[in-house]
């Protein structure tokens, strides 16, 4: 389960494109943040994706990817042309085929090959028509689904939804959000497997999984909060939000209806990574990454292209270790050894300072590269000190009863 949303250029007061996403996956599935450099590839070379190998492009973009540790593809990311993409699992009527490109593979391939949002959509369409989509996307149990995508750049935002090799595409005309169900009805500008003005969602939605994903409720929560006046910190707040019935009890029960999803009991998914990206036409982008699960108790750190500080790594293993250290902090909160309210206040204070410094840098006609790198490194150091301070060696000593406690004791035993 996931949620992705955007305030496109022209629909917010800052004349930028805001892009944000939570990745909801298995609680024990590390979500790494890695830097992929720009590369030139020999003619005729190939690239090994999660399940299949396909021809490689001659040139690939630099990108910062946020991805499940075991997959080649990514759940979200931004490239050096300021194209940002996030994917959503969607449940459709189309019969599954064998292993092919996963939705995460399509996303990463588009980031590596496209320099605009429109080009990224065209790239994914070509790859989908040529190679199809398919393969197990579950970490600790089989899980198969199709995908929808939000694709943004500093000028425009597109939504692309798929069912097998069928697809529909719309250009966003204002604030927009997608979740784990098809949303495109008759307004599609590009399509396959559907007639013009026919209802894509009605034709291809699988109703049972789509209903129990609670995607309709989460998407509506996001749309209700989106407005042109929002700033970066407000987007953090949306990604950290919980449904009304769970708010204040999120560390004692799971909820699939919360944008900041908490696993437990019958709820198997959990927010494992989060991103807010600010895309600018004539200035560098800013990526705000947690590099951690549970955004309601994780800090969004400023990341820039050229950054050499966590949460971005060139080594997936180092990023995995970084994520695991913060995941033990989340488990300590579940066990009652960390006070979430106190931790949140410390995080809020740090982020407020980082946001002011980032805005000061970006207000210059030519943002200072050294200033960006200094901010990124200092934010990383300050956040690490906070994590060290709140870390609890007995993080896995959970004694709660009932299905919620049983769920997390099992997860802790594997994680530990």
Short mmCIF file of C-alpha atoms in Angstrom, two decimals:
data_model
loop_
_atom_site.label_atom_id
_atom_site.label_comp_id
_atom_site.label_asym_id
_atom_site.label_seq_id
_atom_site.Cartn_x
_atom_site.Cartn_y
_atom_site.Cartn_z
CA UNK A 1 0.00 0.00 0.00
CA UNK A 2 1.20 3.55 -0.70
CA UNK A 3 0.14 7.15 -1.23
CA UNK A 4 1.57 9.67 -3.70
CA UNK A 5 0.51 13.27 -4.27
CA UNK A 6 1.61 16.49 -5.94
CA UNK A 7 1.04 20.21 -6.15
CA UNK A 8 2.09 20.99 -9.75
CA UNK A 9 3.71 24.19 -10.94
CA UNK A 10 1.03 26.83 -11.41
CA UNK A 11 -1.20 25.34 -8.71
CA UNK A 12 0.81 26.39 -5.66
CA UNK A 13 2.01 29.76 -4.43
CA UNK A 14 5.75 28.96 -4.69
CA UNK A 15 5.94 28.35 -8.47
CA UNK A 16 7.56 24.96 -7.99
CA UNK A 17 6.30 21.40 -8.32
CA UNK A 18 5.85 19.61 -5.01
CA UNK A 19 5.96 15.82 -5.08
CA UNK A 20 5.51 13.51 -2.08
CA UNK A 21 5.16 9.80 -1.40
CA UNK A 22 5.04 7.20 1.35
CA UNK A 23 6.10 3.66 0.50
CA UNK A 24 4.07 1.09 2.45
CA UNK A 25 5.53 -2.40 2.44
CA UNK A 26 6.45 -5.24 4.80
CA UNK A 27 7.70 -3.80 8.15
CA UNK A 28 10.88 -5.90 7.97
CA UNK A 29 11.70 -4.90 4.38
CA UNK A 30 14.59 -2.39 4.42
CA UNK A 31 13.95 0.66 2.26
CA UNK A 32 17.29 1.98 1.01
CA UNK A 33 18.21 5.37 -0.46
CA UNK A 34 20.94 5.06 -3.08
CA UNK A 35 22.72 7.32 -5.53
CA UNK A 36 23.09 6.04 -9.10
CA UNK A 37 25.59 7.99 -11.23
CA UNK A 38 25.13 9.08 -14.82
CA UNK A 39 26.64 6.46 -17.13
CA UNK A 40 27.47 5.78 -20.76
CA UNK A 41 26.91 2.18 -21.85
CA UNK A 42 28.50 0.24 -24.72
CA UNK A 43 26.30 -0.39 -27.71
CA UNK A 44 24.46 -3.69 -27.38
CA UNK A 45 24.76 -3.87 -23.59
CA UNK A 46 21.93 -5.11 -21.38
CA UNK A 47 20.56 -4.34 -17.93
CA UNK A 48 19.41 -7.00 -15.46
CA UNK A 49 16.21 -5.85 -13.79
CA UNK A 50 14.47 -7.66 -10.93
CA UNK A 51 13.41 -10.67 -13.00
CA UNK A 52 14.35 -10.13 -16.65
CA UNK A 53 17.22 -8.69 -18.68
CA UNK A 54 16.49 -6.09 -21.36
CA UNK A 55 18.56 -3.92 -23.74
CA UNK A 56 20.31 -1.03 -22.01
CA UNK A 57 20.07 2.60 -23.12
CA UNK A 58 23.22 4.22 -24.48
CA UNK A 59 23.16 6.93 -21.78
CA UNK A 60 21.48 6.88 -18.37
CA UNK A 61 20.73 9.73 -15.99
CA UNK A 62 22.05 10.26 -12.50
CA UNK A 63 19.33 9.47 -9.97
CA UNK A 64 18.57 9.22 -6.27
CA UNK A 65 16.41 6.17 -5.73
CA UNK A 66 14.33 5.07 -2.74
CA UNK A 67 13.80 1.35 -3.10
CA UNK A 68 13.18 -2.01 -1.43
CA UNK A 69 16.61 -3.43 -0.65
CA UNK A 70 16.15 -6.67 -2.61
CA UNK A 71 14.73 -5.20 -5.83
CA UNK A 72 16.55 -3.66 -8.77
CA UNK A 73 13.75 -1.16 -9.28
CA UNK A 74 12.59 1.64 -7.02
CA UNK A 75 9.36 2.80 -5.38
CA UNK A 76 10.23 6.46 -5.92
CA UNK A 77 13.07 8.67 -6.99
CA UNK A 78 14.29 11.81 -8.75
CA UNK A 79 16.82 12.14 -11.56
CA UNK A 80 19.25 14.92 -12.47
CA UNK A 81 16.73 16.35 -14.97
CA UNK A 82 14.32 16.86 -12.05
CA UNK A 83 11.93 14.11 -13.09
CA UNK A 84 10.27 12.51 -10.06
CA UNK A 85 8.22 9.29 -10.15
CA UNK A 86 6.31 7.29 -7.55
CA UNK A 87 4.41 4.04 -8.07
CA UNK A 88 1.34 2.50 -6.47
CA UNK A 89 0.18 -1.09 -6.37
CA UNK A 90 -3.24 -1.40 -8.02
CA UNK A 91 -5.48 -4.45 -8.23
CA UNK A 92 -7.03 -5.19 -11.61
CA UNK A 93 -9.04 -7.75 -13.54
CA UNK A 94 -6.25 -8.48 -16.03
CA UNK A 95 -4.88 -12.02 -15.81
CA UNK A 96 -1.30 -12.15 -14.53
CA UNK A 97 1.47 -13.41 -16.76
CA UNK A 98 4.93 -14.65 -15.84
CA UNK A 99 7.87 -12.65 -14.51
CA UNK A 100 8.45 -9.46 -16.50
CA UNK A 101 9.27 -5.90 -15.51
CA UNK A 102 7.95 -4.94 -12.10
CA UNK A 103 6.36 -1.53 -11.61
CA UNK A 104 9.48 -0.57 -9.68
CA UNK A 105 11.64 -1.59 -12.66
CA UNK A 106 9.53 0.57 -14.98
CA UNK A 107 9.97 3.50 -12.62
CA UNK A 108 13.75 3.20 -12.37
CA UNK A 109 14.19 2.65 -16.10
CA UNK A 110 12.15 5.79 -16.83
CA UNK A 111 14.21 7.86 -14.38
CA UNK A 112 17.41 6.63 -15.95
CA UNK A 113 16.24 7.31 -19.52
CA UNK A 114 13.94 10.36 -19.53
CA UNK A 115 14.58 14.10 -19.14
CA UNK A 116 10.95 15.26 -18.79
CA UNK A 117 7.80 13.89 -17.19
CA UNK A 118 6.23 13.44 -20.61
CA UNK A 119 9.26 11.53 -21.87
CA UNK A 120 9.19 9.34 -18.76
CA UNK A 121 5.56 8.38 -19.44
CA UNK A 122 6.41 7.60 -23.06
CA UNK A 123 9.36 5.49 -21.91
CA UNK A 124 7.20 3.46 -19.52
CA UNK A 125 4.56 2.93 -22.21
CA UNK A 126 7.17 1.58 -24.63
CA UNK A 127 8.69 -0.70 -21.99
CA UNK A 128 5.27 -1.93 -20.88
CA UNK A 129 4.19 -2.72 -24.43
CA UNK A 130 7.49 -4.45 -25.19
CA UNK A 131 8.17 -6.41 -22.01
CA UNK A 132 4.97 -6.37 -19.97
CA UNK A 133 4.77 -6.24 -16.19
CA UNK A 134 4.72 -9.08 -13.69
CA UNK A 135 6.51 -11.02 -10.99
CA UNK A 136 6.28 -11.40 -7.23
CA UNK A 137 6.70 -8.05 -5.49
CA UNK A 138 6.29 -9.35 -1.94
CA UNK A 139 9.19 -9.44 0.53
CA UNK A 140 8.13 -12.13 2.98
CA UNK A 141 5.08 -13.52 1.15
CA UNK A 142 3.96 -13.67 -2.50
CA UNK A 143 2.27 -10.46 -3.62
CA UNK A 144 1.31 -9.66 -7.20
CA UNK A 145 -0.21 -6.47 -8.58
CA UNK A 146 -0.28 -4.00 -11.44
CA UNK A 147 0.88 -0.41 -11.04
CA UNK A 148 -0.08 3.21 -11.31
CA UNK A 149 2.43 6.07 -11.45
CA UNK A 150 2.65 9.75 -10.71
CA UNK A 151 5.29 11.40 -12.89
CA UNK A 152 6.37 14.99 -12.23
CA UNK A 153 8.89 17.57 -13.38
CA UNK A 154 9.17 21.32 -12.68
CA UNK A 155 6.52 22.13 -15.30
CA UNK A 156 3.89 19.39 -15.27
CA UNK A 157 2.56 16.21 -13.65
CA UNK A 158 1.09 13.08 -15.24
CA UNK A 159 -0.81 10.10 -13.84
CA UNK A 160 -0.44 6.76 -15.61
CA UNK A 161 -2.49 3.74 -14.56
CA UNK A 162 -2.08 0.21 -15.89
CA UNK A 163 -3.79 -3.14 -16.05
CA UNK A 164 -1.40 -5.66 -17.58
CA UNK A 165 -0.26 -4.05 -20.83
CA UNK A 166 -3.29 -1.77 -20.91
CA UNK A 167 -2.90 1.79 -19.70
CA UNK A 168 -4.49 5.21 -19.40
CA UNK A 169 -2.71 8.55 -18.97
CA UNK A 170 -3.92 11.97 -17.83
CA UNK A 171 -2.10 15.26 -17.31
CA UNK A 172 -2.90 16.67 -13.87
CA UNK A 173 -4.82 19.93 -13.93
CA UNK A 174 -4.33 20.78 -10.28
CA UNK A 175 -3.46 19.17 -6.98
CA UNK A 176 -3.59 15.41 -7.35
CA UNK A 177 -3.20 12.18 -5.41
CA UNK A 178 -3.14 8.48 -6.18
CA UNK A 179 -3.33 5.42 -3.98
CA UNK A 180 -3.94 1.68 -4.34
CA UNK A 181 -6.84 1.71 -6.78
CA UNK A 182 -7.48 2.91 -10.31
CA UNK A 183 -8.80 6.48 -10.49
CA UNK A 184 -8.77 7.40 -14.19
CA UNK A 185 -12.29 7.24 -15.59
CA UNK A 186 -13.10 8.72 -19.03
CA UNK A 187 -10.74 11.70 -19.18
CA UNK A 188 -7.61 9.87 -20.44
CA UNK A 189 -5.49 11.64 -23.07
CA UNK A 190 -3.55 8.50 -24.01
CA UNK A 191 -4.75 4.93 -23.72
CA UNK A 192 -4.43 1.27 -24.69
CA UNK A 193 -6.99 -1.46 -24.16
CA UNK A 194 -9.78 1.09 -23.76
CA UNK A 195 -11.84 3.16 -26.16
CA UNK A 196 -11.83 6.94 -26.13
CA UNK A 197 -14.18 8.26 -23.43
CA UNK A 198 -14.63 4.75 -21.96
CA UNK A 199 -14.18 4.34 -18.19
CA UNK A 200 -10.74 2.81 -17.52
CA UNK A 201 -11.26 2.40 -13.77
CA UNK A 202 -14.68 0.78 -14.15
CA UNK A 203 -13.44 -1.67 -16.76
CA UNK A 204 -10.28 -2.87 -15.02
CA UNK A 205 -10.69 -2.44 -11.25
CA UNK A 206 -10.67 -5.64 -9.19
CA UNK A 207 -13.18 -4.66 -6.49
CA UNK A 208 -12.28 -6.83 -3.47
CA UNK A 209 -8.57 -6.04 -3.02
CA UNK A 210 -9.20 -2.45 -4.07
CA UNK A 211 -11.82 -2.07 -1.34
CA UNK A 212 -9.82 -3.66 1.47
CA UNK A 213 -6.73 -1.61 0.60
CA UNK A 214 -8.66 1.41 1.97
CA UNK A 215 -7.14 3.40 -0.88
CA UNK A 216 -10.29 5.45 -1.40
CA UNK A 217 -10.21 6.67 2.21
CA UNK A 218 -6.47 7.47 2.24
CA UNK A 219 -6.60 9.29 -1.08
CA UNK A 220 -9.53 11.37 0.13
CA UNK A 221 -7.67 12.28 3.33
CA UNK A 222 -4.81 13.59 1.18
CA UNK A 223 -7.01 15.47 -1.27
CA UNK A 224 -8.89 17.13 1.60
CA UNK A 225 -5.62 18.59 2.89
CA UNK A 226 -4.04 19.72 -0.38
CA UNK A 227 -4.20 23.44 -1.14
CA UNK A 228 -2.11 26.00 -3.09
CA UNK A 229 -0.80 27.57 0.11
CA UNK A 230 0.98 24.46 1.41
CA UNK A 231 4.72 24.51 2.08
CA UNK A 232 7.27 21.73 2.41
CA UNK A 233 6.59 21.22 6.12
CA UNK A 234 2.87 20.81 5.38
CA UNK A 235 3.67 17.94 3.03
CA UNK A 236 5.67 16.31 5.81
CA UNK A 237 2.53 16.63 7.91
CA UNK A 238 0.35 14.87 5.34
CA UNK A 239 2.80 11.98 5.06
CA UNK A 240 2.76 11.73 8.87
CA UNK A 241 -1.02 11.81 9.23
CA UNK A 242 -3.19 9.12 10.82
CA UNK A 243 -6.88 8.44 10.47
CA UNK A 244 -9.02 10.05 13.15
CA UNK A 245 -9.91 6.78 14.92
CA UNK A 246 -6.25 5.83 15.31
CA UNK A 247 -4.62 9.20 15.94
CA UNK A 248 -2.89 9.05 19.33
CA UNK A 249 -3.03 5.24 19.42
CA UNK A 250 -0.90 4.52 16.35
CA UNK A 251 1.70 2.57 18.38
CA UNK A 252 -0.88 0.23 19.88
CA UNK A 253 -2.91 -0.78 16.82
CA UNK A 254 -2.46 -1.09 13.07
CA UNK A 255 -4.38 0.92 10.52
CA UNK A 256 -4.54 0.52 6.77
CA UNK A 257 -6.57 3.76 6.55
CA UNK A 258 -3.72 6.01 7.72
CA UNK A 259 -1.42 7.76 5.24
CA UNK A 260 1.35 7.10 7.79
CA UNK A 261 0.52 3.42 7.83
CA UNK A 262 1.27 1.36 10.94
CA UNK A 263 1.30 -2.42 10.72
CA UNK A 264 0.08 -4.74 13.44
CA UNK A 265 -2.63 -7.27 14.10
CA UNK A 266 -4.35 -7.92 10.77
CA UNK A 267 -2.54 -5.03 9.02
CA UNK A 268 0.50 -6.36 7.19
CA UNK A 269 1.86 -3.19 5.59
CA UNK A 270 3.80 -0.35 7.20
CA UNK A 271 5.27 2.90 5.87
CA UNK A 272 8.93 1.97 5.26
CA UNK A 273 10.22 5.08 3.48
CA UNK A 274 9.14 8.64 2.67
CA UNK A 275 10.08 11.41 0.23
CA UNK A 276 9.13 15.03 -0.40
CA UNK A 277 10.73 16.59 -3.50
CA UNK A 278 10.73 20.26 -4.47
CA UNK A 279 11.28 20.56 -8.24
CA UNK A 280 12.37 23.95 -9.59
CA UNK A 281 12.69 25.20 -13.18
CA UNK A 282 15.88 27.22 -12.84
CA UNK A 283 17.37 26.04 -9.56
CA UNK A 284 18.43 22.70 -8.08
CA UNK A 285 15.80 20.42 -6.56
CA UNK A 286 15.64 19.60 -2.88
CA UNK A 287 14.81 16.07 -1.79
CA UNK A 288 13.65 15.53 1.78
CA UNK A 289 14.20 11.87 2.67
CA UNK A 290 13.68 9.94 5.90
CA UNK A 291 15.79 6.89 5.03
CA UNK A 292 13.61 5.26 7.69
CA UNK A 293 10.16 3.85 8.32
CA UNK A 294 7.37 5.49 10.32
CA UNK A 295 7.58 9.14 9.17
CA UNK A 296 5.61 10.31 12.23
CA UNK A 297 8.77 9.66 14.29
CA UNK A 298 11.41 10.05 11.56
CA UNK A 299 13.17 13.21 10.39
CA UNK A 300 13.04 14.42 6.80
CA UNK A 301 16.66 15.34 5.95
CA UNK A 302 17.57 17.72 3.07
CA UNK A 303 19.30 15.95 0.19
CA UNK A 304 20.82 17.54 -2.92
CA UNK A 305 22.46 16.10 -6.00
CA UNK A 306 26.12 15.92 -5.11
CA UNK A 307 25.35 15.20 -1.43
CA UNK A 308 27.76 12.75 0.17
CA UNK A 309 25.97 12.41 3.52
CA UNK A 310 23.30 9.97 4.77
CA UNK A 311 20.52 9.16 4.18
CA UNK A 312 21.90 8.79 0.62
CA UNK A 313 24.50 6.07 0.02
CA UNK A 314 26.29 4.56 -2.93
CA UNK A 315 26.35 1.22 -1.08
CA UNK A 316 22.95 -0.50 -0.63
CA UNK A 317 24.37 -2.42 2.34
CA UNK A 318 25.36 0.78 4.16
CA UNK A 319 21.92 2.22 3.47
CA UNK A 320 20.33 -0.97 4.78
CA UNK A 321 22.29 -0.69 8.04
CA UNK A 322 21.19 2.96 8.33
CA UNK A 323 17.54 1.95 7.89
CA UNK A 324 17.80 -0.94 10.36
CA UNK A 325 19.19 1.30 13.11
CA UNK A 326 16.19 3.61 12.75
CA UNK A 327 13.81 0.69 12.50
CA UNK A 328 14.91 -0.49 15.94
CA UNK A 329 13.93 2.97 17.20
CA UNK A 330 10.45 2.43 15.77
CA UNK A 331 10.23 -0.97 17.49
CA UNK A 332 11.34 0.64 20.77
CA UNK A 333 8.43 3.10 20.44
CA UNK A 334 6.05 0.18 19.89
CA UNK A 335 7.45 -1.54 22.99
CA UNK A 336 7.00 1.62 25.05
CA UNK A 337 10.68 2.46 25.58
CA UNK A 338 10.55 5.66 23.50
CA UNK A 339 8.05 8.46 24.01
CA UNK A 340 6.87 9.38 20.48
CA UNK A 341 5.63 12.83 21.56
CA UNK A 342 9.04 13.83 22.94
CA UNK A 343 10.85 12.46 19.88
CA UNK A 344 8.50 14.31 17.55
CA UNK A 345 9.17 17.63 19.25
CA UNK A 346 12.93 17.15 18.88
CA UNK A 347 12.50 16.28 15.21
CA UNK A 348 10.23 19.29 14.62
CA UNK A 349 12.85 21.61 16.07
CA UNK A 350 15.59 20.19 13.84
CA UNK A 351 13.46 20.28 10.70
CA UNK A 352 12.38 23.87 11.33
CA UNK A 353 16.03 24.95 11.32
CA UNK A 354 16.85 22.92 8.21
CA UNK A 355 13.85 24.31 6.35
CA UNK A 356 14.85 27.91 7.12
CA UNK A 357 18.42 27.30 6.00
CA UNK A 358 17.32 25.52 2.83
CA UNK A 359 14.95 28.34 1.92
CA UNK A 360 17.70 30.93 2.49
CA UNK A 361 19.97 29.04 0.10
CA UNK A 362 17.27 28.69 -2.55
CA UNK A 363 16.30 32.38 -2.34
CA UNK A 364 19.62 33.30 -3.94
CA UNK A 365 19.62 33.76 -7.70
CA UNK A 366 22.33 31.08 -7.88
CA UNK A 367 22.07 28.73 -4.88
CA UNK A 368 25.45 28.08 -3.28
CA UNK A 369 26.60 24.49 -3.84
CA UNK A 370 28.85 24.51 -0.79
CA UNK A 371 25.98 25.78 1.32
CA UNK A 372 23.79 22.93 0.15
CA UNK A 373 26.43 20.32 0.95
CA UNK A 374 27.12 21.85 4.36
CA UNK A 375 23.43 21.82 5.23
CA UNK A 376 23.06 18.21 4.12
CA UNK A 377 26.04 17.04 6.16
CA UNK A 378 25.09 18.99 9.29
CA UNK A 379 21.49 17.78 9.13
CA UNK A 380 22.73 14.21 8.82
CA UNK A 381 25.01 14.61 11.84
CA UNK A 382 22.30 16.23 13.95
CA UNK A 383 19.75 13.56 13.09
CA UNK A 384 22.22 10.78 13.86
CA UNK A 385 22.87 12.30 17.30
CA UNK A 386 19.11 12.31 17.92
CA UNK A 387 18.78 8.66 16.89
CA UNK A 388 21.68 7.70 19.15
CA UNK A 389 20.13 9.56 22.07
CA UNK A 390 16.76 7.82 21.77
CA UNK A 391 18.01 4.35 20.87
CA UNK A 392 16.98 1.61 23.31
CA UNK A 393 18.99 -1.63 23.61
CA UNK A 394 15.84 -3.50 24.65
CA UNK A 395 13.91 -2.39 21.56
CA UNK A 396 12.60 -5.93 20.89
CA UNK A 397 11.36 -6.60 24.45
CA UNK A 398 7.67 -6.26 23.58
CA UNK A 399 5.29 -7.69 26.18
CA UNK A 400 1.88 -6.56 24.90
CA UNK A 401 -0.89 -9.08 24.54
CA UNK A 402 -3.33 -9.73 21.73
CA UNK A 403 -2.88 -9.90 17.97
CA UNK A 404 -0.99 -6.61 17.82
CA UNK A 405 1.70 -7.74 20.28
CA UNK A 406 1.90 -11.16 18.67
CA UNK A 407 2.39 -9.59 15.24
CA UNK A 408 5.30 -7.38 16.33
CA UNK A 409 6.99 -10.09 18.41
CA UNK A 410 7.15 -12.24 15.27
CA UNK A 411 8.50 -9.33 13.22
CA UNK A 412 11.09 -8.50 15.91
CA UNK A 413 12.30 -12.08 16.06
CA UNK A 414 13.08 -12.01 12.34
CA UNK A 415 14.50 -8.47 12.31
CA UNK A 416 16.71 -9.17 15.33
#
